Short mmCIF file of C-alpha atoms in Angstrom, two decimals:
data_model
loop_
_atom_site.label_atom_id
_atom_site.label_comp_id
_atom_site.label_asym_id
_atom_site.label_seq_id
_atom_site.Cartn_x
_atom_site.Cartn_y
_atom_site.Cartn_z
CA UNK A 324 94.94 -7.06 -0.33
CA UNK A 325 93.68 -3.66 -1.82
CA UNK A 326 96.25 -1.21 -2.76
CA UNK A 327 94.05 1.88 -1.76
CA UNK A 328 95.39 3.85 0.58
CA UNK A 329 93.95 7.30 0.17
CA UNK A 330 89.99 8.41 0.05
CA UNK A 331 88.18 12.03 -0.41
CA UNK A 332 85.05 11.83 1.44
CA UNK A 333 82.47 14.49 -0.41
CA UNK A 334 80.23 15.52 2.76
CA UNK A 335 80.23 15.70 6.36
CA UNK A 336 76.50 14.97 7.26
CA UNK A 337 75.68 11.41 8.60
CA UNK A 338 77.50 9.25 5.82
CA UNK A 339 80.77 10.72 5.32
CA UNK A 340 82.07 10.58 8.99
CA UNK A 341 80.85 7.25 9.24
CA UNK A 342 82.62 6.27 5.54
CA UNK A 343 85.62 7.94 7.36
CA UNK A 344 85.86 6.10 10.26
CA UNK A 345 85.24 3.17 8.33
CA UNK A 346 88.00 3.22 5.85
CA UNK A 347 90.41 4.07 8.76
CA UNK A 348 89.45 1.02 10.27
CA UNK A 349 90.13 -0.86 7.12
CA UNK A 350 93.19 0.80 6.71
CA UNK A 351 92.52 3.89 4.35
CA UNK A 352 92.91 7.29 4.91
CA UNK A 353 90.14 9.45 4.26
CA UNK A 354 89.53 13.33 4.51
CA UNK A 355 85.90 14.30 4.66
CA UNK A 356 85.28 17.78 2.28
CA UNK A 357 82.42 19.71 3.38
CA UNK A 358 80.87 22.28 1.26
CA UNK A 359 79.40 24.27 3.65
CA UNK A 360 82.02 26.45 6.01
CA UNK A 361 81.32 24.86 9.17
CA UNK A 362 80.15 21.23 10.70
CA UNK A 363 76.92 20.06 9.28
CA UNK A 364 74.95 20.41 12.90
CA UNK A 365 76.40 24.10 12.89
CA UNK A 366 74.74 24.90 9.47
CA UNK A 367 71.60 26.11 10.49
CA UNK A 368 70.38 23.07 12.00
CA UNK A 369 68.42 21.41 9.08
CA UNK A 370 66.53 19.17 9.80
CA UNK A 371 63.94 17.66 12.29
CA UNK A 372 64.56 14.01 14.24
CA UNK A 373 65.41 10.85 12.15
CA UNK A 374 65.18 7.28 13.28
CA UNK A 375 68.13 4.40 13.55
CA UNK A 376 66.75 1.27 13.32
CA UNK A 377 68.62 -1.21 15.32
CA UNK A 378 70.52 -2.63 12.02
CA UNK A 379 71.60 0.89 11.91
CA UNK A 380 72.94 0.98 15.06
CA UNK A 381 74.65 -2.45 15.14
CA UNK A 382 76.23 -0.88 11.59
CA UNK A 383 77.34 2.47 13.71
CA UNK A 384 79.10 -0.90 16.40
CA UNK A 385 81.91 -1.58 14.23
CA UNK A 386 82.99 2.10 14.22
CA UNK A 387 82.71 2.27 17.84
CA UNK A 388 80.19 5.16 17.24
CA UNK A 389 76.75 3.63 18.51
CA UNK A 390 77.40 4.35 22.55
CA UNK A 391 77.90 7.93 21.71
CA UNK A 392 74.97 7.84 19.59
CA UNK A 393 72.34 6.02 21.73
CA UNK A 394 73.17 8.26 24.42
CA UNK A 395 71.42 11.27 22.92
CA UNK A 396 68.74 9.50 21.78
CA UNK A 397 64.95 8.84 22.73
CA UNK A 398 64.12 5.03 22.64
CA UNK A 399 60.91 3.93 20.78
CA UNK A 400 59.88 0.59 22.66
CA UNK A 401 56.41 0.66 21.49
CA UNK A 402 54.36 1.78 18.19
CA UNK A 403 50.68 2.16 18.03
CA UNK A 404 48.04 3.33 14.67
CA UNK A 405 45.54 5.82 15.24
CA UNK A 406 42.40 6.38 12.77
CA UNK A 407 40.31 9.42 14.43
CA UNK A 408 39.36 8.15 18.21
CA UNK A 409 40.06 4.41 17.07
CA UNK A 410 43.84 3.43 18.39
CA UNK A 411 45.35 -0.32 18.49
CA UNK A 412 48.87 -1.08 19.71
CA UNK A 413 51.02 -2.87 16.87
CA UNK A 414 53.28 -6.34 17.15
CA UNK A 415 56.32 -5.61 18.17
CA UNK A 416 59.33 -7.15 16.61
CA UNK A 417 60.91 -9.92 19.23
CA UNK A 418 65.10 -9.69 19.96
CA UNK A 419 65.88 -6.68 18.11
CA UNK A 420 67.17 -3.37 20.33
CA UNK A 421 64.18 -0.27 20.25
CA UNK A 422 64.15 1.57 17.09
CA UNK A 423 66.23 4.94 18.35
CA UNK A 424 64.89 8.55 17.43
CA UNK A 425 67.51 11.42 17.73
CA UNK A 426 67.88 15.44 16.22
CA UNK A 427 69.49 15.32 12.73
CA UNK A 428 71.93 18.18 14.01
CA UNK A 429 72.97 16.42 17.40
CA UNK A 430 73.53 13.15 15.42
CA UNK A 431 75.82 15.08 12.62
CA UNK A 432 77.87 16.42 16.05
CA UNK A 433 77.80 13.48 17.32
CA UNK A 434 79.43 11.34 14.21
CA UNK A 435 81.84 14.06 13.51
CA UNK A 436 83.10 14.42 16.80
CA UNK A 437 83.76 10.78 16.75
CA UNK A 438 85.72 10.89 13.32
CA UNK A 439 87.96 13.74 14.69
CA UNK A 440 88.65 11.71 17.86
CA UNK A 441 89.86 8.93 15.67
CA UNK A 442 91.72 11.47 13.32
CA UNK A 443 89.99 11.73 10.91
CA UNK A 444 90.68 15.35 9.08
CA UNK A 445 87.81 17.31 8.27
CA UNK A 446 88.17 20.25 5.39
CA UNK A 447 85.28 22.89 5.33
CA UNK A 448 84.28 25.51 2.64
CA UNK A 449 85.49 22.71 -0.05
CA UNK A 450 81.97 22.70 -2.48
CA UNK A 451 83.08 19.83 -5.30
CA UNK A 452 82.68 20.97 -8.65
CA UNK A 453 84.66 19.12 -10.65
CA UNK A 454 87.20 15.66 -10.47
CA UNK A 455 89.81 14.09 -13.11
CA UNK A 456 90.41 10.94 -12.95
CA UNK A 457 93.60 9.35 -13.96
CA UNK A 458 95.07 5.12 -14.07
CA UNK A 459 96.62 6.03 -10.68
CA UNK A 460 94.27 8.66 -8.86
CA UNK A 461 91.39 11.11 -8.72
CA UNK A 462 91.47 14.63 -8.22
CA UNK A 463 88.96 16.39 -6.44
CA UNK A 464 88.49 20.47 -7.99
CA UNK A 465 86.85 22.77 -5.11
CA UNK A 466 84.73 25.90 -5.91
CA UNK A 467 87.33 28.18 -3.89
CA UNK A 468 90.43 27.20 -6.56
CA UNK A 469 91.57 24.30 -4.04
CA UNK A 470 91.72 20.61 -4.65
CA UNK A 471 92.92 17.14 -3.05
CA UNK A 472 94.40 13.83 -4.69
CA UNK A 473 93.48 10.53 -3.24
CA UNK A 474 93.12 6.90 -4.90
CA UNK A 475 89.26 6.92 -4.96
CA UNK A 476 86.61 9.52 -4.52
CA UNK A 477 83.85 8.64 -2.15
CA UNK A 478 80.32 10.84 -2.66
CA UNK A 479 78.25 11.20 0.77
CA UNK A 480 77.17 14.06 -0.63
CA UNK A 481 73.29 13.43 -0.15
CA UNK A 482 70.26 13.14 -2.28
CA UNK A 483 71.53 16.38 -4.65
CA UNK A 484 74.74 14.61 -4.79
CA UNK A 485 77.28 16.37 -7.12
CA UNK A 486 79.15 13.04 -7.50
CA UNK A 487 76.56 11.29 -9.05
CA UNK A 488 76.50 13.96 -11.33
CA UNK A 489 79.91 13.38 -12.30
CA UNK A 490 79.49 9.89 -12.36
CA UNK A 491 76.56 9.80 -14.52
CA UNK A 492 75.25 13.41 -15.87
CA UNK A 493 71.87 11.61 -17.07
CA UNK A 494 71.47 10.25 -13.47
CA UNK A 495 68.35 10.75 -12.37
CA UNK A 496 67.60 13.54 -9.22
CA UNK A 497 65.33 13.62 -5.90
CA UNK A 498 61.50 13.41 -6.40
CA UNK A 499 58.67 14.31 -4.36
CA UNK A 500 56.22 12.30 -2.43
CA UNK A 501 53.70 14.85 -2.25
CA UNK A 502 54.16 15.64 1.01
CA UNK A 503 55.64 18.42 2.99
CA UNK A 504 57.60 17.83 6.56
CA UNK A 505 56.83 19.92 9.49
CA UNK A 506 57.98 19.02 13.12
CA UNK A 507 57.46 20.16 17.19
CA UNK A 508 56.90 19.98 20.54
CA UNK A 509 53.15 20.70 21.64
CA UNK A 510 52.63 21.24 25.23
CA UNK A 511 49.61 18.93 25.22
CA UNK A 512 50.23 15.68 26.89
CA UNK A 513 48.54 12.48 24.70
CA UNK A 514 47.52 9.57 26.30
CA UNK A 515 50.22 7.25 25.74
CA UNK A 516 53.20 6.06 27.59
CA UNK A 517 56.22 6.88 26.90
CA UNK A 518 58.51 5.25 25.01
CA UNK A 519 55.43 4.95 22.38
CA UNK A 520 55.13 6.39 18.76
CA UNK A 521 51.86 6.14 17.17
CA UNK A 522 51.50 6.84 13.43
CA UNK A 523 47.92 8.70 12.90
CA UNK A 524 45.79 9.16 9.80
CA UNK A 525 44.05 12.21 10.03
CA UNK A 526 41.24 13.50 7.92
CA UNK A 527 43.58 15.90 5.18
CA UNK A 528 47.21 13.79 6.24
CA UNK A 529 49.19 11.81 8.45
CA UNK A 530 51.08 12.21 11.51
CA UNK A 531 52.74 10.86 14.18
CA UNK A 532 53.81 11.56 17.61
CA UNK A 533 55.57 10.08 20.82
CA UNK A 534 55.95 11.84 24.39
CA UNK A 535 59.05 13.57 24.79
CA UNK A 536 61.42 12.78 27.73
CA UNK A 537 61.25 16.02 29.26
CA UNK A 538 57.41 16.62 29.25
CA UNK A 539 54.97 17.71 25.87
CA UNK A 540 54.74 15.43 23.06
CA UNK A 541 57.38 15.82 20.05
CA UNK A 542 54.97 15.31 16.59
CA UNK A 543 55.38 15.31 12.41
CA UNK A 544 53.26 15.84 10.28
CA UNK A 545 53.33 15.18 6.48
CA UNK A 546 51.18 17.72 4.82
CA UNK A 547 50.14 16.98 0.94
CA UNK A 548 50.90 19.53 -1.32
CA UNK A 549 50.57 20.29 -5.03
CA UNK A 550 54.24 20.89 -5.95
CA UNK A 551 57.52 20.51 -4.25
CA UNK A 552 58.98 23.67 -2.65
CA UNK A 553 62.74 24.26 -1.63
CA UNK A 554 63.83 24.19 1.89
CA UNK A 555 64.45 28.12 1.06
CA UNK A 556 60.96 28.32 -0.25
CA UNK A 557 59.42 26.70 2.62
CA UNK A 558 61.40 28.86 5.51
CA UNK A 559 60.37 31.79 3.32
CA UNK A 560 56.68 30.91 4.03
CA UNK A 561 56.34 32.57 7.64
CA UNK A 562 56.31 29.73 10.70
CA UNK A 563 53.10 31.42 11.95
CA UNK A 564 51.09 31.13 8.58
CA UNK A 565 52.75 27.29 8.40
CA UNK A 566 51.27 26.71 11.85
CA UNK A 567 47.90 28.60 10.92
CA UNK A 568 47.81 25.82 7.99
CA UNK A 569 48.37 23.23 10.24
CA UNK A 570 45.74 23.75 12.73
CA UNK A 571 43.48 23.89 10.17
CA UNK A 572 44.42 20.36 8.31
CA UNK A 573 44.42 18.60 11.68
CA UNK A 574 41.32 20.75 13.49
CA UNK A 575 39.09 17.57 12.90
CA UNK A 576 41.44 14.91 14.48
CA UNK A 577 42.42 13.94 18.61
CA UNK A 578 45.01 14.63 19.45
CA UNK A 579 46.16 16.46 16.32
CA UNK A 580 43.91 19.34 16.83
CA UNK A 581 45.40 19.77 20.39
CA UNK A 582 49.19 19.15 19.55
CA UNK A 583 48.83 21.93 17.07
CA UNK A 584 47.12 24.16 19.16
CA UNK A 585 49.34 24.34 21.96
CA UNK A 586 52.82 24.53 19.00
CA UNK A 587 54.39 27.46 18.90
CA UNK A 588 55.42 28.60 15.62
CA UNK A 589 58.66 30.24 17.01
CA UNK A 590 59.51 26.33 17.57
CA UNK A 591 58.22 25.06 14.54
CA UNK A 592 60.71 22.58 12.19
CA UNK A 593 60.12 23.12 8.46
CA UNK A 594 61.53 20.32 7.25
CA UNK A 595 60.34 21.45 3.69
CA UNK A 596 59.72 18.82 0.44
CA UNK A 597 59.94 15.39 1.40
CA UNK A 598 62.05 13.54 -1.16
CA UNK A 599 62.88 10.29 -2.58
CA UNK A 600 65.53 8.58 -4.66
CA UNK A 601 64.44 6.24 -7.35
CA UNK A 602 66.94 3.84 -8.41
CA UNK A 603 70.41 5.34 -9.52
CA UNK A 604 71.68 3.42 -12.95
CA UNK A 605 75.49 3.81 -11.96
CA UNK A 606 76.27 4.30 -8.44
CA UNK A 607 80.36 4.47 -9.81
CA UNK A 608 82.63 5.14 -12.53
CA UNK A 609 86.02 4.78 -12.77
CA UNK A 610 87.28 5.68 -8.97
CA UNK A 611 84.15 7.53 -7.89
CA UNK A 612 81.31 5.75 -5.92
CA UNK A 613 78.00 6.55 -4.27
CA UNK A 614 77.05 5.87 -0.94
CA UNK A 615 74.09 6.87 1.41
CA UNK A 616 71.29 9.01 0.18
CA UNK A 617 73.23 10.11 -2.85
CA UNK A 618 73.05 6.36 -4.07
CA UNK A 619 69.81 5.49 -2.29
CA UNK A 620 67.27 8.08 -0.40
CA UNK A 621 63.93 6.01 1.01
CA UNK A 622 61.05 7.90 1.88
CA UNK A 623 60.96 8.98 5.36
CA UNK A 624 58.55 5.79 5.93
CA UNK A 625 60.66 3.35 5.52
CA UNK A 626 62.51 4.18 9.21
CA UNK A 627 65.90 3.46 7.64
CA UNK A 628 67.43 6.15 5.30
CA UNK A 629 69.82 6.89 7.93
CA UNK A 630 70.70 3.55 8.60
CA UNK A 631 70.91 2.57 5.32
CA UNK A 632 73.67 5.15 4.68
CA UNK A 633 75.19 3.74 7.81
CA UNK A 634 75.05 0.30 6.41
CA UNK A 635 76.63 1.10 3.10
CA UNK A 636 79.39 3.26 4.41
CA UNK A 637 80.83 -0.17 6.26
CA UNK A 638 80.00 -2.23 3.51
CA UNK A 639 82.19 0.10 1.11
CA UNK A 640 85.16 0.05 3.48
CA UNK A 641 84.76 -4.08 3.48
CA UNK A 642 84.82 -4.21 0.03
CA UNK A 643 87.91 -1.38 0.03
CA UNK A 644 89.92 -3.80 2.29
CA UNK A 645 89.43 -6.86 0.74
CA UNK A 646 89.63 -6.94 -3.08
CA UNK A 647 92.22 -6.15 -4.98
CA UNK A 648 91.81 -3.48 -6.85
CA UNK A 649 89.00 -0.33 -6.93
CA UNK A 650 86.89 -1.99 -10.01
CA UNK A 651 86.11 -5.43 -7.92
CA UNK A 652 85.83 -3.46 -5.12
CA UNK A 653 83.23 -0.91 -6.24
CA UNK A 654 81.55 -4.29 -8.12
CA UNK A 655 81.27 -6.04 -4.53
CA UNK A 656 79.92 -2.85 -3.41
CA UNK A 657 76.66 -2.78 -4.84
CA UNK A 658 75.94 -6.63 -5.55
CA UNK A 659 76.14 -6.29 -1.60
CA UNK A 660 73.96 -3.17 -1.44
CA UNK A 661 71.68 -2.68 -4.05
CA UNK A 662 68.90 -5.45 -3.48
CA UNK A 663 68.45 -4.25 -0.01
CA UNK A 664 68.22 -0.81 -0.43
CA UNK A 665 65.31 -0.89 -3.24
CA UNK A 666 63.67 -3.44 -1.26
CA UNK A 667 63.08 -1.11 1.45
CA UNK A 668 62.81 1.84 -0.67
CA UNK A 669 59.74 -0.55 -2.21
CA UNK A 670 58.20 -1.03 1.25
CA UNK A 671 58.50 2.67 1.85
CA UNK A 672 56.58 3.74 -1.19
CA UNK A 673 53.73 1.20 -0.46
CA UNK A 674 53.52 3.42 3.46
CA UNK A 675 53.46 6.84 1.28
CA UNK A 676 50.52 5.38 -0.60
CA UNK A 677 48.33 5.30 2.45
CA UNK A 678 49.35 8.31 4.21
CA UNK A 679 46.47 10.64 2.36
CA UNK A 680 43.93 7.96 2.31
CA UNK A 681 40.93 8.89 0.61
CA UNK A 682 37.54 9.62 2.69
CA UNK A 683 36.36 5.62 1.62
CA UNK A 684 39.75 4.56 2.95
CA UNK A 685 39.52 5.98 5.31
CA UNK A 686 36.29 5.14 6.79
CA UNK A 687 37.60 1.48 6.63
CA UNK A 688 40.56 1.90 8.11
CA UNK A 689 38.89 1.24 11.55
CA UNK A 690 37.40 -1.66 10.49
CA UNK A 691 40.37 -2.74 8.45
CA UNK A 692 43.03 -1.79 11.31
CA UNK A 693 42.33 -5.04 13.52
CA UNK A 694 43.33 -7.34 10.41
CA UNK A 695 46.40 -5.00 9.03
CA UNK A 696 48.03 -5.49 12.39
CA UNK A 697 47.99 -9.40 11.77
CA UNK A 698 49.02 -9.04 7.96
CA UNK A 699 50.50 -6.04 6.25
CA UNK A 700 51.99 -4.79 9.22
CA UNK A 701 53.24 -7.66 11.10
CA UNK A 702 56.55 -7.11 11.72
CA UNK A 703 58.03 -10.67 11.17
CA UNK A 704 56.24 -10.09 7.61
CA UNK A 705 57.74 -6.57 6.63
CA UNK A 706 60.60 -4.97 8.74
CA UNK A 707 62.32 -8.40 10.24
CA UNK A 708 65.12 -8.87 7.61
CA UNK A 709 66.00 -4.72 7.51
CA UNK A 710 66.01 -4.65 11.24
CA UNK A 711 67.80 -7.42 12.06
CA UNK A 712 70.79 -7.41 9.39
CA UNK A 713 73.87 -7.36 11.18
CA UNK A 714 77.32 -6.70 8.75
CA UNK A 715 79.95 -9.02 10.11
CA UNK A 716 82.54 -6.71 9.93
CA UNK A 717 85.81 -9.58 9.91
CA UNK A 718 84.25 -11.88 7.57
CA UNK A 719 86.53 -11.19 4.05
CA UNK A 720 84.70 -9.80 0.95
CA UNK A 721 84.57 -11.84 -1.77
CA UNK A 722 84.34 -11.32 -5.83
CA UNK A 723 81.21 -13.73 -6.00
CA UNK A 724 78.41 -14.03 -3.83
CA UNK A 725 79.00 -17.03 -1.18
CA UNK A 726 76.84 -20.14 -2.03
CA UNK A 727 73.53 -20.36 0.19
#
């Protein structure tokens, strides 16, 4: 029986409510801090669409949060590759829910409304800057003066996480793939039904797109670039000259050329520097842990950095629950976690590899695309064991792994 009783949550995007609702479920009481001075999907909407896989959303179950959530979001039944005019369908994983594509903004609403429902209290304007830890407790120091006391100090404070800081001030930070995120919604309709995301490889960079419910065809595109630039640095860039760019990376490809062309740039998503985690050393110290992208932050390939977060958030509140004190707790933690999440942050790097290819690449791509589809990208093969992990929620945490 764990004598926690009392967590800070540090962030109120996608992993903190969830940690929240979590830890009330296992009997803690958590209060998510937010640094910025309103809900997440109020602060300036950052952000494009992200995917849940379904092991995401069978994670979101055992908070009773995945109704709420599949409710507002577009279903992806079918996925399809596109080199130039060339297009093949791709296998289709068998028993597993459609992967689940939703707005970052409407998801963050979505979670936090949830976590207030189940009373969970929410503090905004509270930027961490600084926590003591003691035998008994950890306090949390805010940049406005204030600060909170709770038994352990939980950091969902994403991939610039200020808790890993303080857990580890050599911990390494974010780096970039090379590629810049833009997102929207041309008025061209592609041939392609819906319920269908195809991932194309264009002649200067990938993209993909699916039909959106309501007519026009929602795409992203991942531009290279030289050098990362900040999400301030990339808004600063004017949407129009972003778009101008654009049209002129993907003039040569169909349907790029078209689902630029009829963008507007007043709708345009900068989604700025696309950025990964590689592995964190220490994701805790003492009565501070990591979870979600502050621990672990997959390229955008992978289809699972939200659900990962999702995952780990549950699997933290198990481990909370179960053992007996924070040290085999935290322990339990990331034996459960850590495999998994470089795994797929593995896979993901492999995808960002071949999203530039060069120009012999990519004139074999066609010829290469009928015999990827039965190899590398069989699903069985690759996504299978992410996809359809399921955390039993009321089996008890143990100190050891259980024999196989």
């Amino acid at each position: 029986m764990t004598t926690v009783r009392t967590a800070i949550v540090i962030g109120g995007g996608i992993a903190g409510p969830v940690t929240a609702l979590a830890l009330r479920r296992a009997g803690i009481t958590a209060t998510v801090h937010e640094a910025y001075p309103a809900t997440a999907s109020g602060a300036g909407g950052i952000g494009g669409t992200l995917a849940l896989a379904p092991n995401g959303v069978a994670a979101l179950r055992t908070v009773g949060a995945d109704g709420a959530v599949t409710a507002i979001a577009n279903p992806i039944e079918r996925t399809a590759m596109a080199v130039g005019r060339r297009r093949i369908d791709l296998p289709t994983l068998a028993g597993v829910p459609p992967l689940r594509v939703v707005h970052r903004a409407e998801l963050h609403r979505v979670l936090h409304d949830r976590a207030v429902a189940e009373g969970v209290p929410f503090a905004y304007g509270r930027r961490l800057v600084a926590a003591e830890q003691t035998e008994n407790g950890v306090t949390a120091r805010f940049e406005d003066g204030s600060s909170a006391t709770a038994d352990v100090l939980v950091g969902a404070d994403g991939i610039r996480s200020t808790v890993r800081n303080l857990i580890d001030p050599a911990a390494p930070g974010p780096r970039f793939t090379g590629l810049l995120g833009f997102e929207a919604v041309a008025r061209h309709e592609v041939d392609a039904e819906p319920g269908t995301m195809t991932f194309a490889f264009g002649r200067r960079g990938y993209y993909l797109y699916w039909p959106e419910p309501g007519g026009g065809t929602r795409w992203g595109a991942n531009l290279p670039h030289q050098r990362p630039l900040s999400l301030v640095e990339a808004r600063a860039v004017p949407a129009a000259q972003w778009l101008d760019t654009l049209r002129t990376s993907y003039g040569d490809d169909d349907p790029g050329r078209e689902l630029m062309a009829t963008s507007s740039a007043d709708e345009l998503q900068v989604v700025g520097s696309l950025q990964i985690m590689p592995p964190v050393p220490h994701w805790h110290r003492g009565r501070m842990v990591l979870v979600g992208d502050a621990a672990h932050a997959p390229s955008n390939s992978s289809g699972q950095g939200a659900s990962l977060a999702i995952e780990s958030a549950v699997q933290l509140a198990r481990c909370l629950r179960d053992l007996p004190d924070v040290a085999s707790a935290f322990t339990a933690f990331e034996r459960l976690r850590r495999a998994r999440v470089e795994k797929v942050a593995a896979r993901a790097a492999r995808i960002n590899q071949a999203k530039a290819p060069g120009p012999v690449a990519r004139a074999l791509m066609p010829l290469l695309m009928p015999l990827l589809t039965r190899t590398a990208m069989d699903p069985e093969k690759t996504v299978a064991a992410e996809q359809r992990y399921v955390i039993d929620w009321d089996a008890p945490v143990t100190t050891e792994p259980a024999l196989r």
